[in-house]
Short mmCIF file of C-alpha atoms in Angstrom, two decimals:
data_model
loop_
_atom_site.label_atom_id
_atom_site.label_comp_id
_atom_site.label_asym_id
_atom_site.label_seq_id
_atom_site.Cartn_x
_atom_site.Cartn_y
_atom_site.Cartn_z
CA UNK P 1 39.91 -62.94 56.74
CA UNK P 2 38.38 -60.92 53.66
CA UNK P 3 40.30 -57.81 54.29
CA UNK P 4 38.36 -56.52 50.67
CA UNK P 5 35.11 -57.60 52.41
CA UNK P 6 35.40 -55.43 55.43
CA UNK P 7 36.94 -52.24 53.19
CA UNK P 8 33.40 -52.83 51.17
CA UNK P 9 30.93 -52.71 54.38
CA UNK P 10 32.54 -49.76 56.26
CA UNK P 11 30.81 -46.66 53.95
CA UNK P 12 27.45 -48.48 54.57
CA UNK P 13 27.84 -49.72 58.19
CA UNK P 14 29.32 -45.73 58.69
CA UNK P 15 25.81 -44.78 57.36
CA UNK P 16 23.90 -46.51 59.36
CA UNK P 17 25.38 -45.40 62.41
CA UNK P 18 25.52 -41.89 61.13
CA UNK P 19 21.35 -42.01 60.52
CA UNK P 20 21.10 -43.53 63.88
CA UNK P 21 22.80 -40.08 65.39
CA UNK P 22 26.26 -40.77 65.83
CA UNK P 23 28.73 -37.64 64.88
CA UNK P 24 30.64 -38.90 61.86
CA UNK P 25 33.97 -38.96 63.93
CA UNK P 26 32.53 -40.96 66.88
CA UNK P 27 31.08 -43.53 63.61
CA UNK P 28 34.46 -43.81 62.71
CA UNK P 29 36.16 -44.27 65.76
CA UNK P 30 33.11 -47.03 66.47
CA UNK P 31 32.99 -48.72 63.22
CA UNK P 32 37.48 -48.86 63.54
CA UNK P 33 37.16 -50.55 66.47
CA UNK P 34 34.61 -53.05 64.93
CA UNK P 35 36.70 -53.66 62.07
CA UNK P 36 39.83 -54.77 64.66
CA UNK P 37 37.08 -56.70 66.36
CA UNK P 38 36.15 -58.64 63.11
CA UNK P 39 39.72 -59.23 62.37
CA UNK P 40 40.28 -60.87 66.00
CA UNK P 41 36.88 -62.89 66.11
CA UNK P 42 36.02 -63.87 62.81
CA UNK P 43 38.73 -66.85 61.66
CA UNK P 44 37.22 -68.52 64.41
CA UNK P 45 33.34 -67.64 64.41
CA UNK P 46 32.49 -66.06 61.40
CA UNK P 47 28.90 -64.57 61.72
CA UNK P 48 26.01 -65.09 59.33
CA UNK P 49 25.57 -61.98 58.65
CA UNK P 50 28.86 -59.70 58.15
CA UNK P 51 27.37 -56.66 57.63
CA UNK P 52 24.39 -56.93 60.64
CA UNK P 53 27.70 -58.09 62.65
CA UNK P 54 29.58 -55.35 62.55
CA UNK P 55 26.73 -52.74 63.03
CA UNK P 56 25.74 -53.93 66.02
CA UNK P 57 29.69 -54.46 67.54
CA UNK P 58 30.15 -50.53 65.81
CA UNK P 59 26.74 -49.20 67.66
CA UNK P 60 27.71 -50.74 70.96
CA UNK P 61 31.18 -49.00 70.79
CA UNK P 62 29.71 -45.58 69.54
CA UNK P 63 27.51 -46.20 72.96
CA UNK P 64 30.38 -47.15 75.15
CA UNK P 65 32.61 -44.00 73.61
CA UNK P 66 29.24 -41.90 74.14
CA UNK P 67 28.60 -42.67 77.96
CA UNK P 68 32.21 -41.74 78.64
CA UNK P 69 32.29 -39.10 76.89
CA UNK P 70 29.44 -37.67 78.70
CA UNK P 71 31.12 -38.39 82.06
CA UNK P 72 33.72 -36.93 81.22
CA UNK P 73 32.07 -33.29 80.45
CA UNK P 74 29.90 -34.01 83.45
CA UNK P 75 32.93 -33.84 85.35
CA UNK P 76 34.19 -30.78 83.41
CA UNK P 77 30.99 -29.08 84.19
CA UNK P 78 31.40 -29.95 88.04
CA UNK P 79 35.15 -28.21 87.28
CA UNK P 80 34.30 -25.21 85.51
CA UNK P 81 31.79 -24.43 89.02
CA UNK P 82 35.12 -24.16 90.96
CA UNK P 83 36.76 -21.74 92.17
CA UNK P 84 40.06 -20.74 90.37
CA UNK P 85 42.35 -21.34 93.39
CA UNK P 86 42.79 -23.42 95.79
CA UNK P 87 42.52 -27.83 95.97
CA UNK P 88 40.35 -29.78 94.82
CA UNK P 89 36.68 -31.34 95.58
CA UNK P 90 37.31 -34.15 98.00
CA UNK P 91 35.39 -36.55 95.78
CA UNK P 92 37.38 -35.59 92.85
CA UNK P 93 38.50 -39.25 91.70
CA UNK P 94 40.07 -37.79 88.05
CA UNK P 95 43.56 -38.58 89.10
CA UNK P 96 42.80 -42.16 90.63
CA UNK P 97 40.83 -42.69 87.46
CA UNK P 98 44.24 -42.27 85.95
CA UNK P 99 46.14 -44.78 88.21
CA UNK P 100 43.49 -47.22 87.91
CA UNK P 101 43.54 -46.94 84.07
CA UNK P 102 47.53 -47.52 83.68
CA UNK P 103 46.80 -51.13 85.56
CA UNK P 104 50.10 -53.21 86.08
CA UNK P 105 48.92 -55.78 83.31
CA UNK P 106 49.59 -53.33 80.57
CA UNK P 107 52.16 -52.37 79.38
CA UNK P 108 53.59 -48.57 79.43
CA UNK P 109 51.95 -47.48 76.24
CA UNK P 110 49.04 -49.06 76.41
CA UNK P 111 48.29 -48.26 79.42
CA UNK P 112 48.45 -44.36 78.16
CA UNK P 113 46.55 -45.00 75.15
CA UNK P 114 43.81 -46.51 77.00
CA UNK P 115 43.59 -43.54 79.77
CA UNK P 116 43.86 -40.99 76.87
CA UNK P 117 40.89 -42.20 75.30
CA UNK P 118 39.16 -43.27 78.56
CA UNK P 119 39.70 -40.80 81.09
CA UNK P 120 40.69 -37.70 78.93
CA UNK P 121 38.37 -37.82 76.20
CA UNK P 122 40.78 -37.87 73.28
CA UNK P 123 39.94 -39.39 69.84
CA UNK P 124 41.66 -42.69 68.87
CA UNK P 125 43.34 -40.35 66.06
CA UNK P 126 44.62 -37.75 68.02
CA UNK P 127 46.32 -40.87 69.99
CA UNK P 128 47.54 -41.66 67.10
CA UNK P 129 48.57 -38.55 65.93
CA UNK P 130 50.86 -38.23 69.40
CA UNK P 131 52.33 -41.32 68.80
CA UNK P 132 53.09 -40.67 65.55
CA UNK P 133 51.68 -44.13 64.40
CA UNK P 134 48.61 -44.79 61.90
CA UNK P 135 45.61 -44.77 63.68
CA UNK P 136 44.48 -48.61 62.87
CA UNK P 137 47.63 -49.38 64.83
CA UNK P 138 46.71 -47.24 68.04
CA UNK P 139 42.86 -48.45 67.22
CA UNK P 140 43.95 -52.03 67.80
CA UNK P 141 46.47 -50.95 70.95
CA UNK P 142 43.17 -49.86 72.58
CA UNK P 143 41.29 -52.26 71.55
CA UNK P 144 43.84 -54.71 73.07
CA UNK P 145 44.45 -53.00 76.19
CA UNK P 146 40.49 -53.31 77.12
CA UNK P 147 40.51 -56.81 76.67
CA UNK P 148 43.43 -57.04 78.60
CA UNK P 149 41.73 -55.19 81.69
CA UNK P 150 38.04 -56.67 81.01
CA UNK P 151 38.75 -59.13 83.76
CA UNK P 152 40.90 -57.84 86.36
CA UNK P 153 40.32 -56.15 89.15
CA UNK P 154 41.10 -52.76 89.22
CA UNK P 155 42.50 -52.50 92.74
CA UNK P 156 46.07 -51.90 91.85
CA UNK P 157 47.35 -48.38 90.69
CA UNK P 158 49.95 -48.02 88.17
CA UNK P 159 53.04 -46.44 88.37
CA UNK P 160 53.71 -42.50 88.38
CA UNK P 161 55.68 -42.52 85.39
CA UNK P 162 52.93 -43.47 82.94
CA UNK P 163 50.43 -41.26 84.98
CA UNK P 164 53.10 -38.49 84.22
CA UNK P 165 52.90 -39.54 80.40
CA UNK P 166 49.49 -39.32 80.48
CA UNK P 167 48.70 -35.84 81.68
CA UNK P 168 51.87 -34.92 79.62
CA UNK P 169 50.06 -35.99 76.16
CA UNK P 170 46.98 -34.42 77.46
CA UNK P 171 48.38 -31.09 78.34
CA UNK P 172 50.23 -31.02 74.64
CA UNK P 173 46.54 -32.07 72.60
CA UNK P 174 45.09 -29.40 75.26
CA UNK P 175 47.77 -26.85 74.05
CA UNK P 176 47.53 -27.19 70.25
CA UNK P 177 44.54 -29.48 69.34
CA UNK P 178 40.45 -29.04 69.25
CA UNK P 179 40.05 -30.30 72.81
CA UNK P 180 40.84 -27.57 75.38
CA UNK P 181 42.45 -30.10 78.23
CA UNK P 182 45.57 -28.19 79.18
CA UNK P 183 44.08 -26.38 82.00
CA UNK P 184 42.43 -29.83 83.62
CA UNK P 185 45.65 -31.52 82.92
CA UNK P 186 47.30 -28.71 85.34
CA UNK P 187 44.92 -28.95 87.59
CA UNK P 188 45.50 -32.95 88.06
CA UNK P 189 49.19 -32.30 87.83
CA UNK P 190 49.09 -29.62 90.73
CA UNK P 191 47.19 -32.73 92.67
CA UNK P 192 49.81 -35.23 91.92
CA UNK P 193 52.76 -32.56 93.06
CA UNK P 194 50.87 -32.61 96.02
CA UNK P 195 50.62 -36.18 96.92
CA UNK P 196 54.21 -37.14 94.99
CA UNK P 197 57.32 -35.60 95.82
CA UNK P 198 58.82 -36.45 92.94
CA UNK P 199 61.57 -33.53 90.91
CA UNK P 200 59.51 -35.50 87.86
CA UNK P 201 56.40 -34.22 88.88
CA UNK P 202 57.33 -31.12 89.56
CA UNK P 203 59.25 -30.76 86.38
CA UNK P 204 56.19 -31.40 84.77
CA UNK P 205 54.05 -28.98 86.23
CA UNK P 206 56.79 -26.37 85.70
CA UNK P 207 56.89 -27.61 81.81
CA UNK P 208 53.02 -27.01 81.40
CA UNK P 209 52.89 -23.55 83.48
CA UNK P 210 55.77 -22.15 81.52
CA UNK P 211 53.95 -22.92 77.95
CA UNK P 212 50.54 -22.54 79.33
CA UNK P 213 51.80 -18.46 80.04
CA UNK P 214 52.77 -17.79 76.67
CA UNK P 215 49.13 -19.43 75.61
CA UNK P 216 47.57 -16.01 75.04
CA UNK P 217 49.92 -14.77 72.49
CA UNK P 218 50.33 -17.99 70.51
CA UNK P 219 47.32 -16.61 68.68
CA UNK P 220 45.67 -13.46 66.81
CA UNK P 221 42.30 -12.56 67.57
CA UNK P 222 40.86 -14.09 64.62
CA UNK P 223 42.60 -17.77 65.32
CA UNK P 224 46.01 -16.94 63.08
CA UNK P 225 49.30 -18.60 64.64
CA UNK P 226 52.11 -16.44 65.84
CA UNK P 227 55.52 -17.88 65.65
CA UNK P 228 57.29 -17.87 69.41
CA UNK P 229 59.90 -15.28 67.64
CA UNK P 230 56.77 -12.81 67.22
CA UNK P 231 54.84 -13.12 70.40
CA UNK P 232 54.12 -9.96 72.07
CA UNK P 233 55.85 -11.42 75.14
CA UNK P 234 54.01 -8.61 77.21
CA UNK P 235 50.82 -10.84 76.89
CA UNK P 236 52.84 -13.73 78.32
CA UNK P 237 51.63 -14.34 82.01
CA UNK P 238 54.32 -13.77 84.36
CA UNK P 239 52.99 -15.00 87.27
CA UNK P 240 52.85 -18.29 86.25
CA UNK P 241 56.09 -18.18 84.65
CA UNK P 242 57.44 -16.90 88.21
CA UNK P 243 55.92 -20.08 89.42
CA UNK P 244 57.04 -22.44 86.61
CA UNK P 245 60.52 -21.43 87.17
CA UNK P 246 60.52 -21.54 91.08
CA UNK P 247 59.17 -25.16 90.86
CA UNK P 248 61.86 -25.93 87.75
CA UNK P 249 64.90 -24.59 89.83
CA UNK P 250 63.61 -26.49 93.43
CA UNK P 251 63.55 -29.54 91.19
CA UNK P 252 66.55 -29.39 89.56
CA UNK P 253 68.52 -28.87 93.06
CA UNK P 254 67.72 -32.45 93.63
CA UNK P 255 70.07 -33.45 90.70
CA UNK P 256 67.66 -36.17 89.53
CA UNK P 257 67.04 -34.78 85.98
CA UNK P 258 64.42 -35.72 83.96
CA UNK P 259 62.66 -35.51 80.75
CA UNK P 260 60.46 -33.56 81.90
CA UNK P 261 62.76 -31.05 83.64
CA UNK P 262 65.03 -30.97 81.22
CA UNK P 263 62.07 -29.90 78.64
CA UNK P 264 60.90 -27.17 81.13
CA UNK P 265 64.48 -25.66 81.06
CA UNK P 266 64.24 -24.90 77.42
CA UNK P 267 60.89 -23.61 78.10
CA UNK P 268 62.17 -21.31 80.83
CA UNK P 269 64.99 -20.16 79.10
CA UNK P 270 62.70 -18.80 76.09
CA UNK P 271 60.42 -17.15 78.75
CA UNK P 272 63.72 -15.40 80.51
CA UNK P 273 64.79 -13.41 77.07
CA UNK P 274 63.28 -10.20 77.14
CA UNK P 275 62.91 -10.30 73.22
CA UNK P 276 63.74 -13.09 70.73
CA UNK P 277 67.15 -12.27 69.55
CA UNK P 278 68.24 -12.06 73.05
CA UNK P 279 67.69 -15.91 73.83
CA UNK P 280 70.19 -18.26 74.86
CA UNK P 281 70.43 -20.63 72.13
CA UNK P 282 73.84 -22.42 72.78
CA UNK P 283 72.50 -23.27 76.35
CA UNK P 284 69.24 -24.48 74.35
CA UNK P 285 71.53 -26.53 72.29
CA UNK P 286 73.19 -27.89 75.74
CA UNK P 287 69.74 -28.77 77.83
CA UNK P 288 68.67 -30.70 74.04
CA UNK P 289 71.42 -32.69 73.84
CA UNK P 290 70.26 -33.78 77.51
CA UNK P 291 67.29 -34.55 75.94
CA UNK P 292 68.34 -36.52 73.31
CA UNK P 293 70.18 -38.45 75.79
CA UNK P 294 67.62 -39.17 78.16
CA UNK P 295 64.57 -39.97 75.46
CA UNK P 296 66.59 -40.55 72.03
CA UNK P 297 63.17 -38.77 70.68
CA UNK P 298 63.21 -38.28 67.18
CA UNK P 299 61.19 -35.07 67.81
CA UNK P 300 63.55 -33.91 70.42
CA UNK P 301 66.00 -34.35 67.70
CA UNK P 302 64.17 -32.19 65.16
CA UNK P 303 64.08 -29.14 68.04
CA UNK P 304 67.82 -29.68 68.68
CA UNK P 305 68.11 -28.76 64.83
CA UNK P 306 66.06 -25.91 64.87
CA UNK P 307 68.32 -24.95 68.18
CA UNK P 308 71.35 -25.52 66.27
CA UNK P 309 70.27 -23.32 63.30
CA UNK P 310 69.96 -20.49 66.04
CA UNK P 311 73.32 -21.21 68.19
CA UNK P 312 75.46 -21.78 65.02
CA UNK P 313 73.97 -20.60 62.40
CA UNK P 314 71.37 -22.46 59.13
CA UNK P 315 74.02 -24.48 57.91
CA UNK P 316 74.78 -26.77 60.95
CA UNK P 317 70.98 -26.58 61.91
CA UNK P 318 70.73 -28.43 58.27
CA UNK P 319 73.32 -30.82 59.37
CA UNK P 320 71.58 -31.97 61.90
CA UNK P 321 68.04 -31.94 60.78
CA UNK P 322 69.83 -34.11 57.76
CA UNK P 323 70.39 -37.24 59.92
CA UNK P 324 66.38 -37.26 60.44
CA UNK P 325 63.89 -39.01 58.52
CA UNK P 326 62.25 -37.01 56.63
CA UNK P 327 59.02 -38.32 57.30
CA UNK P 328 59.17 -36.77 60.47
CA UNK P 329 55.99 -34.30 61.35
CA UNK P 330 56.97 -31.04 60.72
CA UNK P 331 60.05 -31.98 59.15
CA UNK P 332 59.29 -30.35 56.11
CA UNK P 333 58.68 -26.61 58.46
CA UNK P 334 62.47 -26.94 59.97
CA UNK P 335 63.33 -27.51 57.11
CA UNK P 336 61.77 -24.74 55.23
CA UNK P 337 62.60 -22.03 57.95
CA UNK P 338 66.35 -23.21 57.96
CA UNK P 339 66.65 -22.62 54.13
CA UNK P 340 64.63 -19.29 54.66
CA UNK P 341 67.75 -18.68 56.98
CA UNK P 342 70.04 -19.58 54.41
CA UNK P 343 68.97 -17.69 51.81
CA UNK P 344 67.62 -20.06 49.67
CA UNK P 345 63.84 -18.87 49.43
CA UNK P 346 63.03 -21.00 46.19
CA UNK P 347 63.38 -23.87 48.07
CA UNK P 348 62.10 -22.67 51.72
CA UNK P 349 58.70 -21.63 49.71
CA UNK P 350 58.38 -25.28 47.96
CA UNK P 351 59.10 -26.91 51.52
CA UNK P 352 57.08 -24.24 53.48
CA UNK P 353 54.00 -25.55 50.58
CA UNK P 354 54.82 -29.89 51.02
CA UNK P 355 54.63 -28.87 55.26
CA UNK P 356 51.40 -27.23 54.65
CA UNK P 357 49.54 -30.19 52.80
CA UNK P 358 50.84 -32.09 55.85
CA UNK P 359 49.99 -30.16 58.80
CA UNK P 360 47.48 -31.59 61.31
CA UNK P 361 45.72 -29.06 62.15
CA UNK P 362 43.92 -26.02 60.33
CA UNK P 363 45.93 -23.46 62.06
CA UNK P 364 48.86 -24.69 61.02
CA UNK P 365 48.01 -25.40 57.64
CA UNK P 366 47.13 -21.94 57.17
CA UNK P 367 50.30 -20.11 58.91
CA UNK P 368 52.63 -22.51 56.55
CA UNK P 369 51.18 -21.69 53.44
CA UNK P 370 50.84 -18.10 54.35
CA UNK P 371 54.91 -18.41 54.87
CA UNK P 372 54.95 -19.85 51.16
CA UNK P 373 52.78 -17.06 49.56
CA UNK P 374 55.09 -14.65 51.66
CA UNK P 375 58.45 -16.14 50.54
CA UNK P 376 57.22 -16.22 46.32
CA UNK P 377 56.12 -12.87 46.26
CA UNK P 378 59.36 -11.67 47.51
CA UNK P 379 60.47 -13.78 44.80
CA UNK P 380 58.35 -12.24 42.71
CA UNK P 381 59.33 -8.38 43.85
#
């Protein structure tokens, strides 16, 4: 395979499906998955004419990607016409859509990459971007996970678990990306609570009702990021947080904890302290450490450091954070905020700047380097 070959035709074949009338994201989405195609088929039956090849495999993709895509909002349309309250449309089939897509002949995480990018309309880079892998690698996961389903018969659901990881990374890209999901994802979730009695599911559902109240103060009016520490916690919506943490403390009287449980007790514990410096950070500390033990998540582990810098002070929340690799996302903004809390603002400014360039989204890029600029001019002073 000429890997310089194919590196040469994508600008061009990118072109042509961007004069054609694809968005340039949906192109490269298309023409990735018709580069992973031309690595698969080619040893075997290389075509005639490379270039021609892959614009047709890219178009068809961009095609495929397009039709769903427009389902998808059709069905979001159909949503938005709802009432607020009360169940869904009968002939509602999101959440089988979900089973169906997490087929038995995949495995766990392919089976959620290929519902994320079927079913909830997320880009092959976001993926990516939860999984914290390059996005050839989750391109090529997809790519393998519809062959593996191209002939089999979708008559047998997949287990709740990975339906559960699903809406899970939906709600989170919902939360904090460009696609506004998190309300659909608590919508499905409220369906599957009510046809799985499960303390998982429910500890899910609390989990995304306890962060989706605090949703309205995670921002300023003119799109800026407010640290949880500075929220106006009167704009936090306590009705749902009464509900998160009614469903949370049912769940947890079953005494089968869960990730997901455990996550919404660190959520409700922040929404239960009347003002930041009144939160319970050693009991943070505690429900982490069940965290770590159920997932051995290397982001869970970079919040247990930031919870350790609160409980017992910057020092041991660098301690911790040290054992990480410090490729990590966000690595660089624990960092920079535990240093901050140290004291040592030459060095929280310089890491505040490296987490900036790294950020993945706009937002973020601009609250980080805002920190920076704040931290040199009271350098500066």
């Amino acid at each position: 395979m000429n890997e310089a070959l194919l590196r040469s035709l994508t600008p061009s074949v990118l072109a042509i499906l961007v004069r054609r009338g694809a968005d340039f994201a949906a192109a490269e989405d298309a023409v990735q998955e018709a580069l992973v195609e031309a690595v698969r088929a080619w040893p075997s039956d290389p075509p005639r004419d490379t270039k021609g090849w892959l614009v047709t495999v890219a178009w068809r993709r961009f095609l495929d990607a397009a039709r769903a895509d427009t389902a998808r909002r059709r069905r979001e349309d159909r949503i938005d016409e709802e009432p607020a309250p009360g169940p869904a449309p009968a002939a509602d089939d999101t959440l089988q859509l979900y089973f169906l897509c997490t087929h038995p002949s995949l495995t766990p995480s392919s089976a959620v990459a290929l519902t994320l990018r079927a079913v909830g309309g997320l880009t092959t880079r976001q993926i990516a971007q939860a999984y914290l892998v390059p996005e050839a690698t989750m391109a090529q996961r997809i790519s393998r996970a519809k062959r593996t389903v191209s002939d089999v018969r979708f008559d047998q659901p997949g287990d709740v678990a990975t339906v559960l990881r699903v809406l899970y990374l939906v709600f989170n890209e919902g939360y904090s990306g460009d696609v506004d999901l998190a309300a659909e994802a608590i919508r499905l979730t409220r369906q599957l609570a009510a046809q799985v009695d499960h303390p998982e599911v429910a500890g899910l559902l609390a989990l995304m009702l306890l962060h989706h109240a605090r949703r309205a103060a995670r921002t300023t009016p003119d799109g800026r990021l407010v640290p949880l520490a500075e929220q106006d916690r009167g704009r936090w919506d306590t009705a749902s947080i009464a509900e998160g943490v009614g469903i949370l403390q049912a769940a947890l009287a079953r005494d089968r904890l869960g990730e997901f449980q455990a996550q919404a007790a660190v959520a409700a514990l922040h929404a239960d302290a009347p003002a930041a410096e009144e939160t319970d950070w050693v009991q943070i500390v505690e429900w982490y450490d069940e965290l770590t033990r159920l997932t051995d998540n290397p982001v869970v582990r970079l919040n247990r450091a930031v919870a350790v810098g609160e409980a017992d002070g910057p020092r041991a929340g660098l301690a911790a954070l040290a054992a990480l690799d410090s490729a990590l996302p966000r690595h660089a903004a624990v960092a920079a905020y535990l240093h901050e809390r140290d004291g040592d603002l030459a060095r929280a400014a310089r890491l505040y700047s490296e987490a900036a360039r790294k950020a993945p989204t706009l937002a973020e890029r601009e609250h980080l380097t805002r920190q920076a600029a704040r931290l040199n001019a009271r350098r500066d002073g």
